[in-house]
Coordinates of C-alpha atoms and ligand atoms in Angstrom, one line a residue:
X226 CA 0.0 0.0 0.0
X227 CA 1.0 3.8 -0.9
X228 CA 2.3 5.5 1.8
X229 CA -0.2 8.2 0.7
X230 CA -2.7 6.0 0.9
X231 CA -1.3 4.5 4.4
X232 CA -1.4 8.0 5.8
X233 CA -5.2 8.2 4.5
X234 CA -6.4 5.7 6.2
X235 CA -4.3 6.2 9.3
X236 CA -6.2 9.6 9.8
X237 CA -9.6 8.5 9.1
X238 CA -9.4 5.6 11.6
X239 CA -6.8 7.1 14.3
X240 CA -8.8 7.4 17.5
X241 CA -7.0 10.6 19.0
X242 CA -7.7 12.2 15.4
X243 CA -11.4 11.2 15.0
X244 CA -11.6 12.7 18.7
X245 CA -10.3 16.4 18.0
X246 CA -12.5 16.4 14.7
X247 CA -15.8 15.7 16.6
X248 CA -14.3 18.0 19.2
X249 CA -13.9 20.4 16.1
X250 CA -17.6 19.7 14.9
X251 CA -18.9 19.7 18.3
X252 CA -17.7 23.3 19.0
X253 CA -19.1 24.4 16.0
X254 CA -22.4 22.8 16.8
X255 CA -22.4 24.7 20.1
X256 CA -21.7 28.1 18.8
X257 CA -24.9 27.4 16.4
X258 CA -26.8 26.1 19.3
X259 CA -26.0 28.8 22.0
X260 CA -27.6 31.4 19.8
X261 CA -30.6 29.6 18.5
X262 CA -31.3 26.9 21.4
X263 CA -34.3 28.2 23.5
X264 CA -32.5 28.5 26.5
X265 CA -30.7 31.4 25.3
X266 CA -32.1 34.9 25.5
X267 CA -35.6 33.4 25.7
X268 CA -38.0 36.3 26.7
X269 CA -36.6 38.2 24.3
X270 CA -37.6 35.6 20.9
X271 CA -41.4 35.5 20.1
X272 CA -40.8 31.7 18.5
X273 CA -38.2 30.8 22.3
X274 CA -41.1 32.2 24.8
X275 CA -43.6 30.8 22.8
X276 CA -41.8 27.2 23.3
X277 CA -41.4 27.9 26.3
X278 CA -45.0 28.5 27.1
X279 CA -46.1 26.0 24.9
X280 CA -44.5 23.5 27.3
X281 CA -45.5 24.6 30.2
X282 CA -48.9 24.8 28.7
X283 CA -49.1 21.3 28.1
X284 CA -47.8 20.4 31.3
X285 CA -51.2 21.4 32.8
X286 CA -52.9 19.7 30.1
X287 CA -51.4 16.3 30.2
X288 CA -52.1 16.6 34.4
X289 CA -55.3 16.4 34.1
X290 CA -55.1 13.5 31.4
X291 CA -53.8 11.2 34.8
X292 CA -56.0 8.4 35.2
X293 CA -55.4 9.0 39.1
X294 CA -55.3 13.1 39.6
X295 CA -54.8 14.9 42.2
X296 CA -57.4 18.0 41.8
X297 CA -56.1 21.4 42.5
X298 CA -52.9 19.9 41.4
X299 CA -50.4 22.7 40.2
X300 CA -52.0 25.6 41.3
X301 CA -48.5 28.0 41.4
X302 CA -47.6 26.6 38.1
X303 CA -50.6 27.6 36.4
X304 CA -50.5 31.4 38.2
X305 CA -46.8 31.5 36.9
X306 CA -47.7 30.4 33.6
X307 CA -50.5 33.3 33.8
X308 CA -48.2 35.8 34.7
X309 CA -45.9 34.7 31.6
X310 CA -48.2 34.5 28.9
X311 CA -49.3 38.1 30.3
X312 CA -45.8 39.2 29.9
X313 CA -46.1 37.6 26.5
X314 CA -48.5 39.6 25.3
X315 CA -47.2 42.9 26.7
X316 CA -44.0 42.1 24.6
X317 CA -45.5 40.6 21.3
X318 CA -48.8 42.2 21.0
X319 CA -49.9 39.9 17.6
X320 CA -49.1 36.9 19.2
X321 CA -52.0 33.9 19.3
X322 CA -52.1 32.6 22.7
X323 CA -55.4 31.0 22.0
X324 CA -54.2 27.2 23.1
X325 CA -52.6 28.4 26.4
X326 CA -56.0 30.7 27.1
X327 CA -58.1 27.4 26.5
X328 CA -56.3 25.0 28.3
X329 CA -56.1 27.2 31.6
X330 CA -60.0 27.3 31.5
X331 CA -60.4 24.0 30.9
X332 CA -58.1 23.6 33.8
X333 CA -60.2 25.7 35.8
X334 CA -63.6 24.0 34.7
X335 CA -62.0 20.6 35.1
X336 CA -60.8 21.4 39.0
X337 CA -64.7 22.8 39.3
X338 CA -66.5 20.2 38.3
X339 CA -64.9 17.9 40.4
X340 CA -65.4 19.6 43.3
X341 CA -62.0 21.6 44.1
X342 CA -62.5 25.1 42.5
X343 CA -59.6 27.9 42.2
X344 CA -60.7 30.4 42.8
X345 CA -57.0 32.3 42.9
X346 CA -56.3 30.8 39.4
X347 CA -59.9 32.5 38.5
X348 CA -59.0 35.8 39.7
X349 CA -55.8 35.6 37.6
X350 CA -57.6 34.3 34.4
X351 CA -59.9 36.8 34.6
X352 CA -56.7 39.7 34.5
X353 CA -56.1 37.6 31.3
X354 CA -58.4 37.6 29.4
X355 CA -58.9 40.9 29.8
X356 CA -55.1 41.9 28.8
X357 CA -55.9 39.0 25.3
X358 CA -58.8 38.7 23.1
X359 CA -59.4 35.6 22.1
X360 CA -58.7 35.1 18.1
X361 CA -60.3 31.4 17.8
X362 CA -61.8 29.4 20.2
X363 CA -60.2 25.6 20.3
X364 CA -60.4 22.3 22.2
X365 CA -58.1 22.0 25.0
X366 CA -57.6 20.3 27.6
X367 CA -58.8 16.6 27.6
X368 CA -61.1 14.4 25.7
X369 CA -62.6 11.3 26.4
X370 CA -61.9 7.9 24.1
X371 CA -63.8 4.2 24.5
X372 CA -61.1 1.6 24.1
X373 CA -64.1 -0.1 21.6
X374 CA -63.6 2.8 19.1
X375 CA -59.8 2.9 19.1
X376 CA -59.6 -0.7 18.1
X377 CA -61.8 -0.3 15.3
X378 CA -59.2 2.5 14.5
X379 CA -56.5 0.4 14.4
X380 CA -57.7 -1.5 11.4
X381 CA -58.8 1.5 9.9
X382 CA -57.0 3.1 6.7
X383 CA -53.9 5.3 8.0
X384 CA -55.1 8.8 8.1
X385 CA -57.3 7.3 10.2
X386 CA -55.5 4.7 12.2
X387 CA -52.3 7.5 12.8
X388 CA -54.7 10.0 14.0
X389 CA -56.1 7.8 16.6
X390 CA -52.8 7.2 18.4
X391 CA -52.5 9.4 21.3
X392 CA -50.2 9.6 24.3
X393 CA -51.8 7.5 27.1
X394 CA -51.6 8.4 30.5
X395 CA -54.6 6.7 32.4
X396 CA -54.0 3.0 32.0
X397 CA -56.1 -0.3 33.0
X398 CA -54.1 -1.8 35.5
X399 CA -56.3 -5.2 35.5
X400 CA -55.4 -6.2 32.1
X401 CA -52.3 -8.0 31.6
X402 CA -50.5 -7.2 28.6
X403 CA -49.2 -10.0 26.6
X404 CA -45.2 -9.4 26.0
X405 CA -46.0 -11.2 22.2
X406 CA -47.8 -8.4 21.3
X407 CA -44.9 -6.2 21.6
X408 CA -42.4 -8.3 20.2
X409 CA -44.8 -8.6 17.4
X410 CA -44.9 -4.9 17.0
X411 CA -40.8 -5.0 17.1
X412 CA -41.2 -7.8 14.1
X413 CA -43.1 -4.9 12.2
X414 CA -41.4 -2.0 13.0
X415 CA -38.1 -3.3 11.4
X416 CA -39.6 -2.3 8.3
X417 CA -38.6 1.4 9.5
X418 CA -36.4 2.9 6.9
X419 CA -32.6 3.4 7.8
X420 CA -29.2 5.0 6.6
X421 CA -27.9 2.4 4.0
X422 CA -30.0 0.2 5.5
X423 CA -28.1 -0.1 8.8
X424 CA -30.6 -1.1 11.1
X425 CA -29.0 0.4 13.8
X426 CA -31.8 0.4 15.8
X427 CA -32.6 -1.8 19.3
X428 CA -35.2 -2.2 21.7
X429 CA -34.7 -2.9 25.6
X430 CA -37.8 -4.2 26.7
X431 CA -38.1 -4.0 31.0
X432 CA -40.9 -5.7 32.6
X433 CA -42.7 -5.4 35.6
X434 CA -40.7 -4.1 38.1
X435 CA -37.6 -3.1 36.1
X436 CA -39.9 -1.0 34.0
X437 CA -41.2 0.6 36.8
X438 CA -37.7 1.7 38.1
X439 CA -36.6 3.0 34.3
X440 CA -40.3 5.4 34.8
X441 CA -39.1 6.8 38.1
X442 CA -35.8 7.2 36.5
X443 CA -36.9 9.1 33.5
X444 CA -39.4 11.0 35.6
X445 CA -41.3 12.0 32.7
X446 CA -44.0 9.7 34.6
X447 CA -45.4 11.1 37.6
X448 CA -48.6 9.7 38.7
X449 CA -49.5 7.1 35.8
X450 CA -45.8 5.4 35.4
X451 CA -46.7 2.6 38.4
X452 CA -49.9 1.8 36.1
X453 CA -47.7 0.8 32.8
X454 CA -46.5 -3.1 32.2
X455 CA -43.6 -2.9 29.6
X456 CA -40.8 0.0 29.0
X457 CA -39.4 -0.5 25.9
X458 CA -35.9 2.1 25.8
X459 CA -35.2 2.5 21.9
X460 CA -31.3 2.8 21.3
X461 CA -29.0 2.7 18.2
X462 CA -25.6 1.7 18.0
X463 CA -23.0 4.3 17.9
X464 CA -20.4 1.7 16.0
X465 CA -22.5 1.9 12.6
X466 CA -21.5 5.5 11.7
X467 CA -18.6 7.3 10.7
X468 CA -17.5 11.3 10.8
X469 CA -20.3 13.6 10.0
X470 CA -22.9 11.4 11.6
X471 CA -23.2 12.0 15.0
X472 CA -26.9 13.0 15.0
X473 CA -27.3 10.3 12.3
X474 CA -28.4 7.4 14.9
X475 CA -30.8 9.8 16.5
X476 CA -32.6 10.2 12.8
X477 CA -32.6 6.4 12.4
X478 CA -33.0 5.5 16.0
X479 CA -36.2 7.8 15.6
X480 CA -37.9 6.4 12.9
X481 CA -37.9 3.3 13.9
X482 CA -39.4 4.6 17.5
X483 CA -42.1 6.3 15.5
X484 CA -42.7 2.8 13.6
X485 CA -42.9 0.8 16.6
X486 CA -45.0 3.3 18.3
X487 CA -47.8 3.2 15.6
X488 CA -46.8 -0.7 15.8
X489 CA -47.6 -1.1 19.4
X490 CA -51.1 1.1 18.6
X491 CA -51.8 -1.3 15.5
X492 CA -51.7 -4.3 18.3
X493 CA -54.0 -2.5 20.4
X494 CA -51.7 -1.7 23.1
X495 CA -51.7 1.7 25.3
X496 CA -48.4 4.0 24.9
X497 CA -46.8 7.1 25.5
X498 CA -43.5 8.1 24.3
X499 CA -40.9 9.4 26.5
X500 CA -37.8 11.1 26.6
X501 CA -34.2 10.4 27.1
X502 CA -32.9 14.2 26.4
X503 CA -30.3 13.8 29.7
X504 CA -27.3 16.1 30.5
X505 CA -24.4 13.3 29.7
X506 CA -24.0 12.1 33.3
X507 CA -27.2 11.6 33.1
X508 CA -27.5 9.4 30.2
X509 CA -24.3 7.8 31.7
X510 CA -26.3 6.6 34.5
X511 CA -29.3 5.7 32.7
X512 CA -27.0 2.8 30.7
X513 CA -25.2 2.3 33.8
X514 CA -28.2 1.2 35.8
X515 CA -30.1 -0.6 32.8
X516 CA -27.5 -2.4 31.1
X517 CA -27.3 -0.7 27.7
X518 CA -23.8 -1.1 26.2
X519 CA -21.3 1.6 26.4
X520 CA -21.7 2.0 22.6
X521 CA -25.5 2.6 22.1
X522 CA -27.3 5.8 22.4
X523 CA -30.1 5.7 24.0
X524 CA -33.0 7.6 21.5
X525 CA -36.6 7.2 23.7
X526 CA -38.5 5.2 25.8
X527 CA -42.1 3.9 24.8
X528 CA -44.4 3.0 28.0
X529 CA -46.9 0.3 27.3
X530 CA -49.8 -0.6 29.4
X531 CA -54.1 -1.6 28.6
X532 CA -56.5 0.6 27.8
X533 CA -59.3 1.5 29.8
X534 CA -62.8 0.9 28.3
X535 CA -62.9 4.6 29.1
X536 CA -59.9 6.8 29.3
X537 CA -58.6 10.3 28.8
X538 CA -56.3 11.7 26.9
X539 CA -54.6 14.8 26.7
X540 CA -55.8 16.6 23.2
X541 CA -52.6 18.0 22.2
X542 CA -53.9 20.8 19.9
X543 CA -51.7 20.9 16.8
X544 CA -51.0 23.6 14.8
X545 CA -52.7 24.6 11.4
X546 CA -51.1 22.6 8.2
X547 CA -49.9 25.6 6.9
X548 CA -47.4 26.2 9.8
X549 CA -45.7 22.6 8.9
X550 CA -44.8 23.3 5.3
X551 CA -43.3 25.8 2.8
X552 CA -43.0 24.9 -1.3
X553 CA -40.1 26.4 -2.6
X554 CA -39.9 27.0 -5.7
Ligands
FMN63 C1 -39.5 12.3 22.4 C2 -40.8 12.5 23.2 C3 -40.6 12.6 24.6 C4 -41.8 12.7 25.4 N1 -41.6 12.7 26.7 C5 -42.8 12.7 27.5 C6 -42.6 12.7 28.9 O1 -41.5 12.6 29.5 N2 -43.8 12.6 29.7 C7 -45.0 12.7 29.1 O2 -46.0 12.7 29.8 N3 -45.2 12.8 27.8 C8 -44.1 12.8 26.9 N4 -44.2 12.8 25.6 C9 -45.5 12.8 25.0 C10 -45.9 14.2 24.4 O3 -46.3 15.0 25.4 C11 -47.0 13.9 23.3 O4 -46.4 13.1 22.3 C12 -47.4 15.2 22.6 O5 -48.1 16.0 23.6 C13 -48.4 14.9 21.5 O6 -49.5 14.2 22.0 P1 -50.0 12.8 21.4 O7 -48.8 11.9 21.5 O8 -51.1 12.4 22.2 O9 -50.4 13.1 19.9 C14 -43.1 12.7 24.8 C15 -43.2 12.7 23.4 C16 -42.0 12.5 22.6 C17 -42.2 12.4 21.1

């Protein structure tokens, strides 16, 4: 071999080389990110406070979607986020805050009708609405399915199987959930496309008490995460890419997620996706405790449980088609 040829491959492949060039890339990446990342200079970005709010929104919303509730729960949160979106609308004055507005009263009406009214979240609504008016009226809040009618979903064509999928949080604990179902949905989510086909993609599936331990870990699951049966932690192996595809196992990783999430729901099981965005000791810790190889990333985790004959859901108001697409030309 060349010596040319040698030294080529002797850079591509060094270790200590391939480290100071992600270090290289990864610097670069962070300048980007420091400036358009939400976190920075937030309240001063209509599109960063809007996120912001928009999560905090939804906070409230998928609360009350618990199966098991507590009513009244986060009372300062929801004053906070008043006080906020009021701030919002001081700064941006053409700003739609129509989703935040409806969610808060259903928040209100929900806590009232079940007998725990408050009244200090009224007072501050009512300073609201009188600072906004209201530009279209939405549903918010949360909605009632029958397990019956999600079924039939399931075998229905895809616009209207996908669109009966939602995030479940209110879970029949009676029903056991047979683990064949799930491997069944793995079986069909392999179909999930992939860079050059490199199937990268892996699911850890925790049982019972493991998967009870990965919920309180990921602490996305507070008040519902006991009532789950399976955690299934997506991952993708690190060892299948090269330079200038770091973020490439998080593309394929996802997709398959998504396919085995709209799998699961084809088998008529309950399930909520969950994240694994952890600071890096974090996600140290995670593989540490769950036994995911050093050299796979993990990219979500999908809790699975039965549905109620009944159950609620939170109804996740998405945006108008128009704000998902631009045709250039
Ligand atoms: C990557 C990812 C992470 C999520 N993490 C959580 C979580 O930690 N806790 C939670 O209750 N919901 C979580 N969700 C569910 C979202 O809140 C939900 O998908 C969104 O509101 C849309 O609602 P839908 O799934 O019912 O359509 C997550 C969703 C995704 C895609």
């Amino acid at each position: 071999m060349k010596l040319k040829e040698r030294l080529r491959l002797f850079i591509r492949h060094n270790r200590v080389i391939l480290l100071f060039r992600l270090m290289l890339d990864a610097f670069y990446e962070a300048c980007s990110q420091s400036k358009h990342l939400g976190a920075s200079n937030m309240m001063r970005d209509e599109v960063k406070f809007a996120a912001d709010l928009c999560i905090r929104t939804h906070a409230i919303e998928k609360g009350m979607s618990i199966g098991s509730v507590r009513m009244g729960f986060g009372q300062p949160k929801v004053l906070a986020l008043i006080d906020d979106l009021l701030l919002y609308v001081s700064r941006f004055p053409s700003v739609s805050i129509d989703e935040s507005m409806a969610v808060i009263a259903n928040y209100i009406d929900f806590n009232r009708a079940n007998g725990c009214p408050v009244e200090v979240v009224e007072a501050r609504y009512e300073v609201l609405k009188k600072a906004y008016t209201l530009k279209e009226e939405m549903a918010a809040g949360i909605a009632i399915c029958s397990k019956a009618d999600t079924i039939e979903a399931t075998k229905a064509p895809f616009d209207v199987f996908s669109q009966s999928r939602c995030s479940i949080r209110d879970f029949d604990t009676e029903t056991i959930v047979d683990i064949n179902d799930i491997i069944s949905a793995v079986d069909i989510a392999r179909k999930a496309p992939s860079a050059c086909n490199r199937q990268s993609a892996f699911a850890h599936i925790y049982q019972g008490e493991r998967a009870r331990e990965l919920f309180d870990f990921q602490g996305g699951t507070n008040g519902f995460g006991h009532d789950m049966q399976y955690a299934v932690l997506v991952t993708a192996d690190m060892r299948r890419y090269f330079i200038n595809e770091r973020h490439q196992m998080y593309v394929d990783g996802g997709l398959f997620a998504m396919q085995l999430l709209l799998s699961l729901h084809y088998k008529g099981l309950a399930t909520i996706p969950l994240t694994t965005a952890y600071k890096t000791r974090q996600t140290q810790r995670l593989k540490k405790n769950f036994d995911i190889p050093p050299h796979e990333v993990p990219v979500m985790i999908i809790g699975i449980g039965a549905y109620k004959e009944s159950y609620k859901v939170a109804v996740s108001h998405r945006n108008s088609v128009d704000t998902y697409y631009q045709v250039h030309r």
